[in-house]
Short mmCIF file of C-alpha atoms and ligand atoms in Angstrom, two decimals:
data_model
loop_
_atom_site.label_atom_id
_atom_site.label_comp_id
_atom_site.label_asym_id
_atom_site.label_seq_id
_atom_site.Cartn_x
_atom_site.Cartn_y
_atom_site.Cartn_z
CA UNK A 19 151.81 55.64 102.62
CA UNK A 20 151.57 59.08 101.14
CA UNK A 21 149.96 60.19 97.92
CA UNK A 22 151.42 63.60 97.20
CA UNK A 23 151.91 64.24 100.91
CA UNK A 24 148.57 62.85 102.16
CA UNK A 25 148.68 59.54 104.09
CA UNK A 26 146.42 56.80 102.73
CA UNK A 27 145.61 53.19 103.35
CA UNK A 28 144.35 50.81 100.68
CA UNK A 29 141.13 49.99 102.59
CA UNK A 30 139.25 51.74 105.38
CA UNK A 31 135.80 51.48 106.97
CA UNK A 32 133.43 54.39 106.37
CA UNK A 33 130.25 53.27 108.17
CA UNK A 34 130.48 50.64 110.90
CA UNK A 35 129.14 47.38 109.58
CA UNK A 36 127.73 49.02 106.47
CA UNK A 37 130.50 50.15 104.14
CA UNK A 38 134.22 49.83 103.59
CA UNK A 39 136.10 52.00 101.09
CA UNK A 40 138.72 50.76 98.67
CA UNK A 41 140.81 52.23 95.89
CA UNK A 42 139.77 50.80 92.50
CA UNK A 43 143.17 49.55 91.39
CA UNK A 44 141.95 48.74 87.87
CA UNK A 45 141.82 52.51 87.22
CA UNK A 46 145.33 53.29 88.41
CA UNK A 47 147.64 54.90 87.49
CA UNK A 48 145.39 57.03 85.30
CA UNK A 49 142.56 57.72 87.70
CA UNK A 50 142.37 57.71 91.52
CA UNK A 51 138.91 56.39 92.23
CA UNK A 52 137.55 55.09 95.53
CA UNK A 53 134.59 52.72 95.76
CA UNK A 54 132.38 51.86 98.73
CA UNK A 55 131.71 48.15 99.17
CA UNK A 56 128.34 47.68 100.88
CA UNK A 57 127.54 43.98 100.48
CA UNK A 58 129.04 40.51 100.34
CA UNK A 59 128.60 40.57 96.58
CA UNK A 60 130.50 43.86 96.30
CA UNK A 61 133.41 42.46 98.29
CA UNK A 62 133.50 39.27 96.22
CA UNK A 63 133.42 41.25 92.97
CA UNK A 64 136.15 43.60 94.18
CA UNK A 65 138.46 40.65 94.84
CA UNK A 66 137.50 38.56 91.80
CA UNK A 67 137.77 41.46 89.33
CA UNK A 68 140.94 42.76 91.00
CA UNK A 69 139.70 46.19 92.08
CA UNK A 70 141.73 45.08 95.09
CA UNK A 71 144.54 42.58 94.75
CA UNK A 72 147.74 41.48 96.49
CA UNK A 73 147.64 38.67 99.03
CA UNK A 74 147.27 40.66 102.28
CA UNK A 75 144.69 43.09 100.88
CA UNK A 76 142.64 40.21 99.48
CA UNK A 77 142.50 38.79 103.03
CA UNK A 78 141.56 42.15 104.56
CA UNK A 79 138.82 42.78 102.00
CA UNK A 80 137.40 39.31 102.55
CA UNK A 81 137.27 39.98 106.30
CA UNK A 82 135.23 43.13 105.74
CA UNK A 83 133.12 41.22 103.20
CA UNK A 84 132.21 38.77 105.95
CA UNK A 85 131.23 41.71 108.17
CA UNK A 86 129.05 43.18 105.43
CA UNK A 87 127.32 39.83 104.90
CA UNK A 88 126.61 39.31 108.60
CA UNK A 89 125.26 42.84 108.97
CA UNK A 90 122.35 41.70 106.79
CA UNK A 91 121.96 38.12 108.00
CA UNK A 92 124.02 36.64 110.83
CA UNK A 93 122.64 33.10 110.75
CA UNK A 94 124.91 30.03 110.54
CA UNK A 95 123.80 29.53 106.94
CA UNK A 96 124.65 33.13 106.00
CA UNK A 97 128.07 32.83 107.59
CA UNK A 98 128.81 29.65 105.65
CA UNK A 99 127.52 31.20 102.44
CA UNK A 100 129.72 34.25 102.92
CA UNK A 101 132.73 32.00 103.56
CA UNK A 102 132.01 29.92 100.44
CA UNK A 103 131.44 32.98 98.24
CA UNK A 104 134.59 34.76 99.32
CA UNK A 105 136.92 31.74 99.32
CA UNK A 106 135.96 31.07 95.68
CA UNK A 107 137.06 34.50 94.45
CA UNK A 108 140.77 33.82 93.86
CA UNK A 109 142.66 30.54 94.37
CA UNK A 110 146.34 31.27 94.97
CA UNK A 111 146.85 33.86 97.73
CA UNK A 112 146.53 31.93 100.98
CA UNK A 113 145.81 35.07 103.04
CA UNK A 114 142.24 34.76 101.81
CA UNK A 115 141.78 31.41 103.55
CA UNK A 116 143.78 32.60 106.57
CA UNK A 117 141.50 35.60 107.12
CA UNK A 118 138.26 33.71 106.48
CA UNK A 119 139.25 30.83 108.77
CA UNK A 120 140.15 33.27 111.53
CA UNK A 121 136.77 34.98 111.26
CA UNK A 122 134.74 31.79 111.05
CA UNK A 123 136.53 30.30 114.05
CA UNK A 124 135.81 33.35 116.18
CA UNK A 125 132.27 34.06 114.94
CA UNK A 126 130.63 30.62 114.81
CA UNK A 127 130.57 30.12 118.61
CA UNK A 128 128.94 33.57 119.10
CA UNK A 129 125.21 34.19 119.22
CA UNK A 130 123.99 35.48 115.81
CA UNK A 131 123.19 38.87 117.32
CA UNK A 132 126.83 39.39 118.27
CA UNK A 133 128.41 38.28 115.02
CA UNK A 134 128.23 41.34 112.76
CA UNK A 135 129.89 43.66 115.27
CA UNK A 136 132.52 41.04 116.10
CA UNK A 137 133.28 40.49 112.41
CA UNK A 138 133.70 44.19 111.80
CA UNK A 139 135.99 44.51 114.77
CA UNK A 140 138.07 41.53 113.67
CA UNK A 141 138.39 42.90 110.14
CA UNK A 142 139.75 46.11 111.67
CA UNK A 143 142.17 44.11 113.80
CA UNK A 144 143.41 42.21 110.74
CA UNK A 145 144.09 45.54 109.03
CA UNK A 146 145.93 46.99 112.03
CA UNK A 147 147.97 43.83 112.37
CA UNK A 148 148.85 43.94 108.69
CA UNK A 149 150.18 47.48 109.03
CA UNK A 150 152.31 46.56 112.08
CA UNK A 151 153.60 43.37 110.47
CA UNK A 152 154.61 45.12 107.26
CA UNK A 153 156.33 47.85 109.21
CA UNK A 154 158.32 45.20 111.10
CA UNK A 155 159.24 43.44 107.83
CA UNK A 156 160.59 46.73 106.51
CA UNK A 157 162.66 47.26 109.63
CA UNK A 158 164.32 43.84 109.34
CA UNK A 159 165.04 44.28 105.64
CA UNK A 160 166.44 47.74 106.25
CA UNK A 161 169.36 46.17 108.10
CA UNK A 162 170.30 44.31 104.89
CA UNK A 163 169.95 47.45 102.79
CA UNK A 164 172.14 49.40 105.22
CA UNK A 165 174.84 46.70 104.98
CA UNK A 166 174.82 46.85 101.19
CA UNK A 167 174.85 50.67 101.29
CA UNK A 168 177.91 50.59 103.55
CA UNK A 169 179.83 48.65 100.90
CA UNK A 170 179.02 51.14 98.14
CA UNK A 171 180.69 54.47 97.41
CA UNK A 172 179.12 57.18 99.59
CA UNK A 173 175.86 58.50 98.19
CA UNK A 174 175.44 55.73 95.58
CA UNK A 175 172.00 54.21 95.83
CA UNK A 176 171.31 50.60 96.65
CA UNK A 177 169.66 49.23 93.50
CA UNK A 178 166.73 46.96 94.29
CA UNK A 179 164.76 45.08 91.66
CA UNK A 180 161.16 44.15 92.39
CA UNK A 181 158.45 42.30 90.50
CA UNK A 182 154.68 42.91 90.40
CA UNK A 183 153.22 45.07 93.16
CA UNK A 184 154.01 43.98 96.68
CA UNK A 185 153.49 47.56 97.73
CA UNK A 186 151.11 49.35 100.07
CA UNK A 187 148.39 48.88 97.48
CA UNK A 188 148.77 45.11 97.85
CA UNK A 189 148.55 45.28 101.64
CA UNK A 190 146.80 47.69 104.00
CA UNK A 191 149.86 49.91 104.28
CA UNK A 192 153.65 49.88 103.78
CA UNK A 193 153.64 46.86 101.47
CA UNK A 194 155.87 43.85 102.02
CA UNK A 195 158.65 44.21 99.41
CA UNK A 196 158.24 48.00 99.36
CA UNK A 197 158.24 48.54 103.13
CA UNK A 198 162.07 48.46 103.29
CA UNK A 199 162.26 50.76 100.27
CA UNK A 200 160.03 53.36 101.95
CA UNK A 201 161.82 53.00 105.27
CA UNK A 202 165.27 53.31 103.68
CA UNK A 203 164.19 56.32 101.65
CA UNK A 204 162.59 58.02 104.67
CA UNK A 205 165.74 57.31 106.75
CA UNK A 206 167.99 58.93 104.15
CA UNK A 207 169.57 55.68 102.90
CA UNK A 208 169.70 56.19 99.12
CA UNK A 209 167.74 53.53 97.24
CA UNK A 210 166.73 53.17 93.63
CA UNK A 211 164.17 50.61 92.51
CA UNK A 212 164.03 48.80 89.19
CA UNK A 213 160.33 48.11 88.70
CA UNK A 214 159.40 45.17 86.46
CA UNK A 215 156.37 46.11 84.38
CA UNK A 216 154.83 42.66 85.16
CA UNK A 217 152.87 41.60 82.13
CA UNK A 218 150.11 40.83 81.53
CA UNK A 219 148.29 43.10 84.00
CA UNK A 220 151.22 45.45 84.50
CA UNK A 221 150.97 45.77 88.28
CA UNK A 222 154.57 47.03 88.26
CA UNK A 223 154.06 49.67 85.59
CA UNK A 224 150.67 50.78 86.84
CA UNK A 225 150.82 50.33 90.60
CA UNK A 226 154.39 50.00 91.92
CA UNK A 227 155.69 52.83 89.73
CA UNK A 228 152.71 54.95 90.78
CA UNK A 229 153.03 54.42 94.51
CA UNK A 230 156.83 54.78 94.61
CA UNK A 231 156.56 57.93 92.53
CA UNK A 232 153.82 59.43 94.71
CA UNK A 233 155.97 58.85 97.80
CA UNK A 234 159.09 60.16 96.10
CA UNK A 235 161.19 56.98 95.97
CA UNK A 236 163.58 57.01 92.96
CA UNK A 237 162.72 54.23 90.52
CA UNK A 238 163.01 53.14 86.89
CA UNK A 239 160.50 51.01 85.02
CA UNK A 240 161.94 48.12 83.02
CA UNK A 241 160.34 45.48 80.82
CA UNK A 242 160.12 42.07 82.43
CA UNK A 243 162.84 40.70 80.18
CA UNK A 244 165.45 43.29 81.25
CA UNK A 245 166.18 41.86 84.72
CA UNK A 246 168.77 39.28 83.63
CA UNK A 247 170.67 41.84 81.58
CA UNK A 248 170.70 44.35 84.46
CA UNK A 249 172.02 41.71 86.82
CA UNK A 250 174.73 40.58 84.39
CA UNK A 251 175.99 44.16 84.31
CA UNK A 252 176.11 44.57 88.08
CA UNK A 253 173.25 47.06 88.14
CA UNK A 254 171.15 45.22 90.72
CA UNK A 255 172.34 44.89 94.34
CA UNK A 256 169.41 42.83 95.55
CA UNK A 257 165.98 41.57 94.54
CA UNK A 258 163.02 41.86 96.91
CA UNK A 259 159.64 40.40 95.92
CA UNK A 260 156.43 39.54 97.73
CA UNK A 261 154.55 36.25 97.72
CA UNK A 262 151.01 34.95 97.54
CA UNK A 263 151.75 31.67 99.28
CA UNK A 264 154.97 30.30 100.73
CA UNK A 265 155.18 26.67 101.74
CA UNK A 266 156.30 25.39 105.13
CA UNK A 267 159.51 24.37 103.34
CA UNK A 268 160.22 27.80 101.85
CA UNK A 269 159.03 27.45 98.25
CA UNK A 270 157.70 30.81 97.13
CA UNK A 271 154.66 31.26 94.92
CA UNK A 272 154.39 34.76 93.47
CA UNK A 273 153.35 36.62 90.33
CA UNK A 274 154.29 34.93 87.07
CA UNK A 275 157.87 35.77 86.13
CA UNK A 276 159.25 35.76 89.66
CA UNK A 277 160.93 32.40 89.05
CA UNK A 278 162.86 33.76 86.06
CA UNK A 279 164.14 36.65 88.19
CA UNK A 280 165.26 34.18 90.85
CA UNK A 281 167.14 32.13 88.23
CA UNK A 282 168.88 35.23 86.89
CA UNK A 283 169.73 36.37 90.42
CA UNK A 284 171.16 32.94 91.24
CA UNK A 285 173.29 32.91 88.09
CA UNK A 286 174.68 36.35 88.85
CA UNK A 287 175.19 36.06 92.60
CA UNK A 288 172.53 38.69 93.35
CA UNK A 289 170.75 38.13 96.69
CA UNK A 290 167.08 37.25 96.17
CA UNK A 291 164.84 38.03 99.15
CA UNK A 292 161.14 37.42 99.67
CA UNK A 293 159.24 39.68 102.07
CA UNK A 294 156.17 38.12 103.64
CA UNK A 295 153.82 38.34 106.58
CA UNK A 296 153.41 35.00 108.34
CA UNK A 297 149.77 34.99 107.15
CA UNK A 298 151.19 34.12 103.72
CA UNK A 299 152.82 30.90 104.93
CA UNK A 300 150.76 27.82 104.13
CA UNK A 301 151.82 25.41 106.87
CA UNK A 302 149.78 22.62 105.24
CA UNK A 303 151.84 22.59 102.05
CA UNK A 304 155.41 21.38 101.60
CA UNK A 305 155.79 21.01 97.82
CA UNK A 306 155.08 24.33 96.16
CA UNK A 307 155.29 23.06 92.59
CA UNK A 308 152.74 20.31 93.03
CA UNK A 309 150.43 21.54 95.77
CA UNK A 310 149.78 25.25 95.21
CA UNK A 311 146.82 26.00 92.92
CA UNK A 312 147.96 28.40 90.18
CA UNK A 313 145.28 30.81 89.05
CA UNK A 314 144.64 30.61 85.30
CA UNK A 315 143.24 33.92 84.12
CA UNK A 316 141.60 35.00 80.89
CA UNK A 317 143.76 35.01 77.75
CA UNK A 318 142.27 38.43 77.07
CA UNK A 319 144.71 39.88 79.61
CA UNK A 320 147.53 38.70 77.31
CA UNK A 321 146.02 39.64 73.95
CA UNK A 322 144.82 43.08 75.09
CA UNK A 323 146.43 46.07 76.79
CA UNK A 324 144.81 48.85 78.79
CA UNK A 325 146.17 52.39 78.71
CA UNK A 326 145.34 56.06 78.47
CA UNK A 327 144.95 57.77 75.13
CA UNK A 328 146.50 61.17 74.42
CA UNK A 329 143.11 62.82 75.00
CA UNK A 330 142.69 61.18 78.42
CA UNK A 331 140.39 58.21 77.73
CA UNK A 332 141.21 54.84 79.32
CA UNK A 333 141.02 52.33 76.46
CA UNK A 334 141.69 48.65 75.92
CA UNK A 335 143.34 47.61 72.67
CA UNK A 336 144.07 44.30 70.93
CA UNK A 337 147.79 43.66 70.33
CA UNK A 338 147.63 40.23 68.63
CA UNK A 339 145.91 38.71 65.61
CA UNK A 340 142.21 38.42 66.46
CA UNK A 341 142.24 34.64 66.70
CA UNK A 342 145.53 34.08 68.55
CA UNK A 343 144.97 31.78 71.52
CA UNK A 344 146.72 32.85 74.73
CA UNK A 345 147.50 31.07 78.00
CA UNK A 346 147.65 33.11 81.17
CA UNK A 347 149.02 31.35 84.27
CA UNK A 348 149.08 34.15 86.85
CA UNK A 349 151.66 32.81 89.31
CA UNK A 350 154.76 30.63 89.41
CA UNK A 351 156.73 28.86 92.11
CA UNK A 352 160.34 29.69 92.95
CA UNK A 353 161.99 26.71 94.66
CA UNK A 354 163.41 27.44 98.11
CA UNK A 355 166.95 26.72 96.90
CA UNK A 356 166.89 29.95 94.83
CA UNK A 357 165.78 32.15 97.72
CA UNK A 358 168.49 33.89 99.78
CA UNK A 359 166.19 34.62 102.70
CA UNK A 360 162.61 35.09 103.85
CA UNK A 361 161.96 38.42 105.54
CA UNK A 362 159.09 38.09 108.01
CA UNK A 363 157.71 40.18 110.85
CA UNK A 364 159.78 38.10 113.29
CA UNK A 365 163.04 38.45 111.40
CA UNK A 366 164.92 36.93 108.48
CA UNK A 367 165.34 33.20 108.02
CA UNK A 368 166.53 30.65 105.51
CA UNK A 369 163.92 29.51 103.00
CA UNK A 370 163.63 26.08 104.54
CA UNK A 371 161.48 24.08 106.95
CA UNK A 372 164.08 24.60 109.69
CA UNK A 373 164.38 28.30 108.98
CA UNK A 374 160.63 28.89 109.20
CA UNK A 375 160.21 26.60 112.20
CA UNK A 376 162.95 28.54 113.97
CA UNK A 377 160.98 31.79 113.65
CA UNK A 378 157.50 30.31 114.08
CA UNK A 379 157.92 27.23 116.30
CA UNK A 380 154.30 27.28 117.49
CA UNK A 381 152.90 27.32 113.95
CA UNK A 382 155.27 24.65 112.69
CA UNK A 383 154.43 22.41 115.66
CA UNK A 384 150.68 22.83 115.15
CA UNK A 385 150.83 21.95 111.43
O1 MRU B 406 147.45 39.02 90.94
P1 MRU B 406 147.85 39.95 92.05
O2 MRU B 406 148.05 41.37 91.58
O3 MRU B 406 146.92 39.84 93.24
O4 MRU B 406 149.28 39.40 92.50
C1 MRU B 406 149.97 40.04 93.55
C2 MRU B 406 151.31 39.51 93.77
O5 MRU B 406 151.73 38.56 93.14
C3 MRU B 406 152.10 40.12 94.88
O6 MRU B 406 153.48 40.09 94.58
C4 MRU B 406 151.86 39.29 96.15
O7 MRU B 406 150.49 39.21 96.42
C5 MRU B 406 152.53 39.85 97.33
S1 MRU B 406 151.65 41.28 97.87
C6 MRU B 406 152.32 41.88 99.28
#
């Protein structure tokens, strides 16, 4: 998408096999900084420390990380080490495993001398596919937005609430939840987005607000606790969120707080949609609450806040008593029964085993 008129992606190769460039998302929205990843260790650090984040971008970065590793050593042992290093970086987003499995399956049968180039090419293909898939997701969701717009007084925007950042920064381009927002806006369908700040890391305040603003999409930042109130007062027409892992039965794991938004939407009759590429479906899992590993992050993300001082320094400050213990589960699971529909690259389906199997019969049959 565009930053002040210039098109960008969240990741792009700069030297075949040797370097891939990313945007350091820990510096946004205060500083736009790109970083070149040149080794397996760089790629693993970028994912683990959340310079890059969001399920699809984690997968894409891991794919390039495999290419960087094999550029130096393409032996079987190096391939397995790269797989093990990258898979251990973050536990919840299943796109990481999806991308690494795809690479390992294609690369292992090749002669070592062919692997680095093949890995680099496959990483590029994963990125291109991600862009196409997210564009398709946006197109399907746009039909829902148009229907809601048709029921509203002419010119009144469709109010969409979103949580965390399922934007182009979380993917390679377009985003999942944001793709329909960009497509509606670009097509002249008036939309307005309520952006949840998304404590503790504030991906909504720092990333979603930044990218929507840079592209010119009208939006308003709200604290995480405001969603229920907005819905009670008829101010939200629909919710669209992303997901880090969706089960074969339609349970949706996403950033902590998503479940509460789904409950409020259910109570107020607000449609609650989840936008996802099929790479985010975990066909091996049917019970989201019990089977999806929930990342537990440092309590420091809860007790401290990062921001920019008046004189332009990026600082981290303590907001609690020094000894306050904090828990920090990073994701939660929204049961399928609270989800109005899953918006995928193949269309929209019910959040259920039948719904997903209807759109992806070959994947459901293979599982
Ligand atoms: O911890 P993060 O920032 O990686 O979490 C990201 C999310 O929860 C997104 O909503 C999800 O990955 C969907 S991204 C298209």
